[in-house]
Each structure stands twice: as structure tokens, then as C-alpha cells.
PDB file of C-alpha atoms in Angstrom:
ATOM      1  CA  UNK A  31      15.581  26.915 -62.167  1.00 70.00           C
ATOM      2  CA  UNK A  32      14.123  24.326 -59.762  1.00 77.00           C
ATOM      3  CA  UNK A  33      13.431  20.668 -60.650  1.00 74.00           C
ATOM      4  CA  UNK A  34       9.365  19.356 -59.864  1.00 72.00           C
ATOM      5  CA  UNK A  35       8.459  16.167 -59.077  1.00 67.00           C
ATOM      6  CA  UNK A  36       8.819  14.532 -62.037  1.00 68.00           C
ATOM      7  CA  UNK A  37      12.971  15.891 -62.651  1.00 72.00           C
ATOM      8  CA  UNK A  38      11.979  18.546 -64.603  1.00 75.00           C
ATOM      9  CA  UNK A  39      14.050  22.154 -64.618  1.00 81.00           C
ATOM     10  CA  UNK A  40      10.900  24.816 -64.213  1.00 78.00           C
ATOM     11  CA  UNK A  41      10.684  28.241 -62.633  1.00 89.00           C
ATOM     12  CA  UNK A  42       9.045  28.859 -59.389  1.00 91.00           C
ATOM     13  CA  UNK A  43       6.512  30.330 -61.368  1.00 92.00           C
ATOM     14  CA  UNK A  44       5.744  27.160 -63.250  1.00 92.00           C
ATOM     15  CA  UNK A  45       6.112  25.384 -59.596  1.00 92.00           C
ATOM     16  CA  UNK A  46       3.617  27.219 -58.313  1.00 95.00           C
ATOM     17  CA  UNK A  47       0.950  27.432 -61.314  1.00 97.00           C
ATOM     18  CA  UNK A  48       1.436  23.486 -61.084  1.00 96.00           C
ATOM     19  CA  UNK A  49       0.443  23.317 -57.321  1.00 96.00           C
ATOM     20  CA  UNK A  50      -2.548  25.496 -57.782  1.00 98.00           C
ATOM     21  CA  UNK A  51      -3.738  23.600 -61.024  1.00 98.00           C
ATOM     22  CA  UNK A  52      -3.273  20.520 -58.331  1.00 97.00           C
ATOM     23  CA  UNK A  53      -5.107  21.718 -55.704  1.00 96.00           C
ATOM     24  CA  UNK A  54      -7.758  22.490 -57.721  1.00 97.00           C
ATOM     25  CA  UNK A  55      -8.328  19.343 -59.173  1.00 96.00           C
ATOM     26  CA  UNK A  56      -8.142  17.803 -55.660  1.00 94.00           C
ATOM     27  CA  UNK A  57     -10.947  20.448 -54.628  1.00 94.00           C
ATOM     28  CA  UNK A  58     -12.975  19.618 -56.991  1.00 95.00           C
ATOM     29  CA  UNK A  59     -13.013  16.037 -56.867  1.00 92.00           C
ATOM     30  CA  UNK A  60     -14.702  16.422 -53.145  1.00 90.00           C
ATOM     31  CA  UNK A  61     -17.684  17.396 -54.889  1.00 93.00           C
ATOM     32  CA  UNK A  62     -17.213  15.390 -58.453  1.00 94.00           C
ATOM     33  CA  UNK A  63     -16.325  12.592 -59.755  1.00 92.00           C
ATOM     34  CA  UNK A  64     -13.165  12.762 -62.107  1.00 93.00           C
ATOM     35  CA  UNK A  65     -15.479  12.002 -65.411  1.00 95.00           C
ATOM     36  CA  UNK A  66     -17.504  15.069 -64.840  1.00 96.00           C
ATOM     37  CA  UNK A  67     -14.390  17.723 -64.135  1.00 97.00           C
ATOM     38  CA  UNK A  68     -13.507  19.659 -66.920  1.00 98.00           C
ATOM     39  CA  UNK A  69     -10.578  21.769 -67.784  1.00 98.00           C
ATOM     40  CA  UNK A  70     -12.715  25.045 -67.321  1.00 98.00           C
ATOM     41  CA  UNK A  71     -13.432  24.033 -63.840  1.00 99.00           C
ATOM     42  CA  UNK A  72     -10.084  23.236 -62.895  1.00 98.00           C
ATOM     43  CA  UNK A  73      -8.867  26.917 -64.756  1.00 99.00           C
ATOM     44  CA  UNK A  74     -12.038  28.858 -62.783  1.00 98.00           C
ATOM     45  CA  UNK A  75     -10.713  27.082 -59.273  1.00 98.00           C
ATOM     46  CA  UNK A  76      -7.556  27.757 -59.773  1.00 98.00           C
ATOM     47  CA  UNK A  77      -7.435  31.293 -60.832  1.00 98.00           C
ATOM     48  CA  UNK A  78      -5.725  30.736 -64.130  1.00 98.00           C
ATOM     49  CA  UNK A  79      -6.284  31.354 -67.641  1.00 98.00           C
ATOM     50  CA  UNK A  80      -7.008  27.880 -69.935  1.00 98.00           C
ATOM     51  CA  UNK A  81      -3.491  28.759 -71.866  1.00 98.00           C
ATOM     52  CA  UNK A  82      -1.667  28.556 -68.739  1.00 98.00           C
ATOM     53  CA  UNK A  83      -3.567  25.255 -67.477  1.00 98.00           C
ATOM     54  CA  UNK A  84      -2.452  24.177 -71.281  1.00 98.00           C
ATOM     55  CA  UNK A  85       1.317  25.400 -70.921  1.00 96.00           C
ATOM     56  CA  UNK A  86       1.836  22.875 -67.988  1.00 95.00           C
ATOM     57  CA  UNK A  87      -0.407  20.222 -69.020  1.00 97.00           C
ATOM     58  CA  UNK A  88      -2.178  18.429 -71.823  1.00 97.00           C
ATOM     59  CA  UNK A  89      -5.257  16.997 -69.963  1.00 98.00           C
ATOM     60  CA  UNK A  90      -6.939  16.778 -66.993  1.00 97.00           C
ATOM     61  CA  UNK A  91      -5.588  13.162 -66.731  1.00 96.00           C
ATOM     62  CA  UNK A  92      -2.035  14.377 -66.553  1.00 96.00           C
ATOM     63  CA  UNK A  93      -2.920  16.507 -63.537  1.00 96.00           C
ATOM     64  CA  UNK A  94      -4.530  13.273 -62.132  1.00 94.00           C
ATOM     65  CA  UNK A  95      -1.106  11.404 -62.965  1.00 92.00           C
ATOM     66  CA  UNK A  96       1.212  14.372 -61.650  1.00 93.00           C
ATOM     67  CA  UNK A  97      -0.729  14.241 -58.117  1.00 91.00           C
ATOM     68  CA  UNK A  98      -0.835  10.542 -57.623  1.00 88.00           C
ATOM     69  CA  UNK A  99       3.009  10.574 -58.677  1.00 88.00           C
ATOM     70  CA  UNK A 100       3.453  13.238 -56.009  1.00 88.00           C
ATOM     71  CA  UNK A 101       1.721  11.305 -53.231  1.00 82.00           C
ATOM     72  CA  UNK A 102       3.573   8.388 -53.901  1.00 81.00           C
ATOM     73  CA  UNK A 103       6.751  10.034 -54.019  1.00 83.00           C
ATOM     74  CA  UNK A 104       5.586  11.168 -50.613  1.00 80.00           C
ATOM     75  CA  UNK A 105       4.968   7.881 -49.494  1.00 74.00           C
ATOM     76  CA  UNK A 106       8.563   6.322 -50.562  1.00 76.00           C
ATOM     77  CA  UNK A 107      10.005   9.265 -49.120  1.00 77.00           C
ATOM     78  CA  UNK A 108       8.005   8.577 -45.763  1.00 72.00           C
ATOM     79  CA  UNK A 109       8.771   5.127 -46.081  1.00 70.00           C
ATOM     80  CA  UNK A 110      13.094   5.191 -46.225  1.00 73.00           C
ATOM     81  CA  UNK A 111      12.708   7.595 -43.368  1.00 71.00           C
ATOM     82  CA  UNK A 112      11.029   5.334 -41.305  1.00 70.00           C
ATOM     83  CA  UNK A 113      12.947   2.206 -39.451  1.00 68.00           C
ATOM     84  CA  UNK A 114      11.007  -0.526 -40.816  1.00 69.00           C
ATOM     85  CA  UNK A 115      12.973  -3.719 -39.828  1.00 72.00           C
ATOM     86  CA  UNK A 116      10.763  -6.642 -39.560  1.00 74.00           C
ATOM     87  CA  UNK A 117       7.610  -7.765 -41.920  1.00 78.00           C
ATOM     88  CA  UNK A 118       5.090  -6.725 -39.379  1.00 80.00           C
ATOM     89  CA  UNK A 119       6.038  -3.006 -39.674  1.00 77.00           C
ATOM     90  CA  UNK A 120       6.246  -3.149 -43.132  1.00 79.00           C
ATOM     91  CA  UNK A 121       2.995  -4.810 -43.378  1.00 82.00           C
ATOM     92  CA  UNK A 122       1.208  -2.460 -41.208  1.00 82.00           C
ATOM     93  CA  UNK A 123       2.933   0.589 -43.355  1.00 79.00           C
ATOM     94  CA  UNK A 124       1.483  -1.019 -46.422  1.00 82.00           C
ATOM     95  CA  UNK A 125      -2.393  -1.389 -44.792  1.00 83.00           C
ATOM     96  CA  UNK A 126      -2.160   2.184 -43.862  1.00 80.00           C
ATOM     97  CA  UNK A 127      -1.451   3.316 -47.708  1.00 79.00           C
ATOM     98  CA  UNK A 128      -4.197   0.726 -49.277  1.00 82.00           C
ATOM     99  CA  UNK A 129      -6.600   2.603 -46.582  1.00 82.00           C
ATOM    100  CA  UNK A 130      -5.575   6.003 -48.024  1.00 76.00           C
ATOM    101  CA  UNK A 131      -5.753   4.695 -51.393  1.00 74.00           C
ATOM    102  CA  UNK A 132      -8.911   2.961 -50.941  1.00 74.00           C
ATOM    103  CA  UNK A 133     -10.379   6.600 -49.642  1.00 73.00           C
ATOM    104  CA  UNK A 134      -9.011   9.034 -51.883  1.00 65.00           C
ATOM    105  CA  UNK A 135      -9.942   6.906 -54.965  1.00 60.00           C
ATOM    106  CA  UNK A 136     -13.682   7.085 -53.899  1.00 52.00           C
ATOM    107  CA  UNK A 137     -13.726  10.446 -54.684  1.00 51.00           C
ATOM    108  CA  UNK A 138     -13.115   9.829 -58.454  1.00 47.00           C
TER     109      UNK A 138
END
């Protein structure tokens, strides 16, 4: 048993099925907005049956919420690694994640 991203003991298995039901969603909100996704989409891009997609989450919105808590965990991990001693740097660290922010949350 592994843990995921949100300190939960899966399988690699589970891992896995969670990344691809992820990277779905994120494919398929290049082309739509997040209102007009639906679960079958995000099963048929993903290559999974809907029981699966249901066995690791309840909605669509709690794939949304999984990915944005992965990309921030990203972020904070970035973030201690980096040697940000003064306000500028921290400043200019901050920008650069309100410009991702700002662009990813155009797609939905």
C-alpha cells in the first residue's frame, strides 16, 4: 500500500486509475468548459468503466478538487525547495502562480 495525495493508503492500482481519471478531466477541459463534462466523458477518455470512475470518486467535482489539491501540493513543494529569502523573491514566486492560476482556470 502507497499513500496519494491526499494521505490515503491505496494500491498502485487505485494510484494509477486516479491519474488516468485526472488526466482525463484535464484533457477534456482543453476543449470544454467544466459545466458541460460529464462523468461518461471522463470514463470514455480515460479507458475505464463508470464503476471504477465511481470506486475512486463521487463526482466530477472531486476530480476537479483532487487535481487542484495536487498542483498545489506541487507548488508548496516547489516553493520550500526553493531559497526564497527576501520579499521580492517571494513576491515574484507568488505572480508566477496567480499567472498559472489565472490560465488554467480559463479553461473551466
Amino acid at each position: 500500500m502507497i499513500r496519494d495525495t491526499n494521505g490515503k493508503n491505496v494500491t498502485r492500482m487505485q494510484l494509477q486509475t486516479k491519474i488516468w481519471i485526472k488526466d482525463a478531466l484535464m484533457q477534456l477541459l482543453k476543449e470544454y468548459s467544466f459545466d458541460e463534462i460529464t462523468v461518461k466523458q471522463i470514463v470514455l477518455t480515460a479507458k475505464i468503466s463508470r464503476p471504477t470512475f465511481y470506486r475512486n470518486y463521487s463526482s466530477k467535482r472531486e476530480v476537479l478538487d483532487d487535481t487542484i489539491s495536487d498542483i498545489m501540493l506541487d507548488y508548496k513543494e516547489k516553493f520550500n525547495q526553493r531559497n526564497i529569502n527576501d520579499l521580492y523573491g517571494l513576491l515574484v514566486y507568488c505572480f508566477h502562480i496567480l499567472t498559472v492560476i489565472m490560465t488554467t482556470s480559463a479553461l473551466w
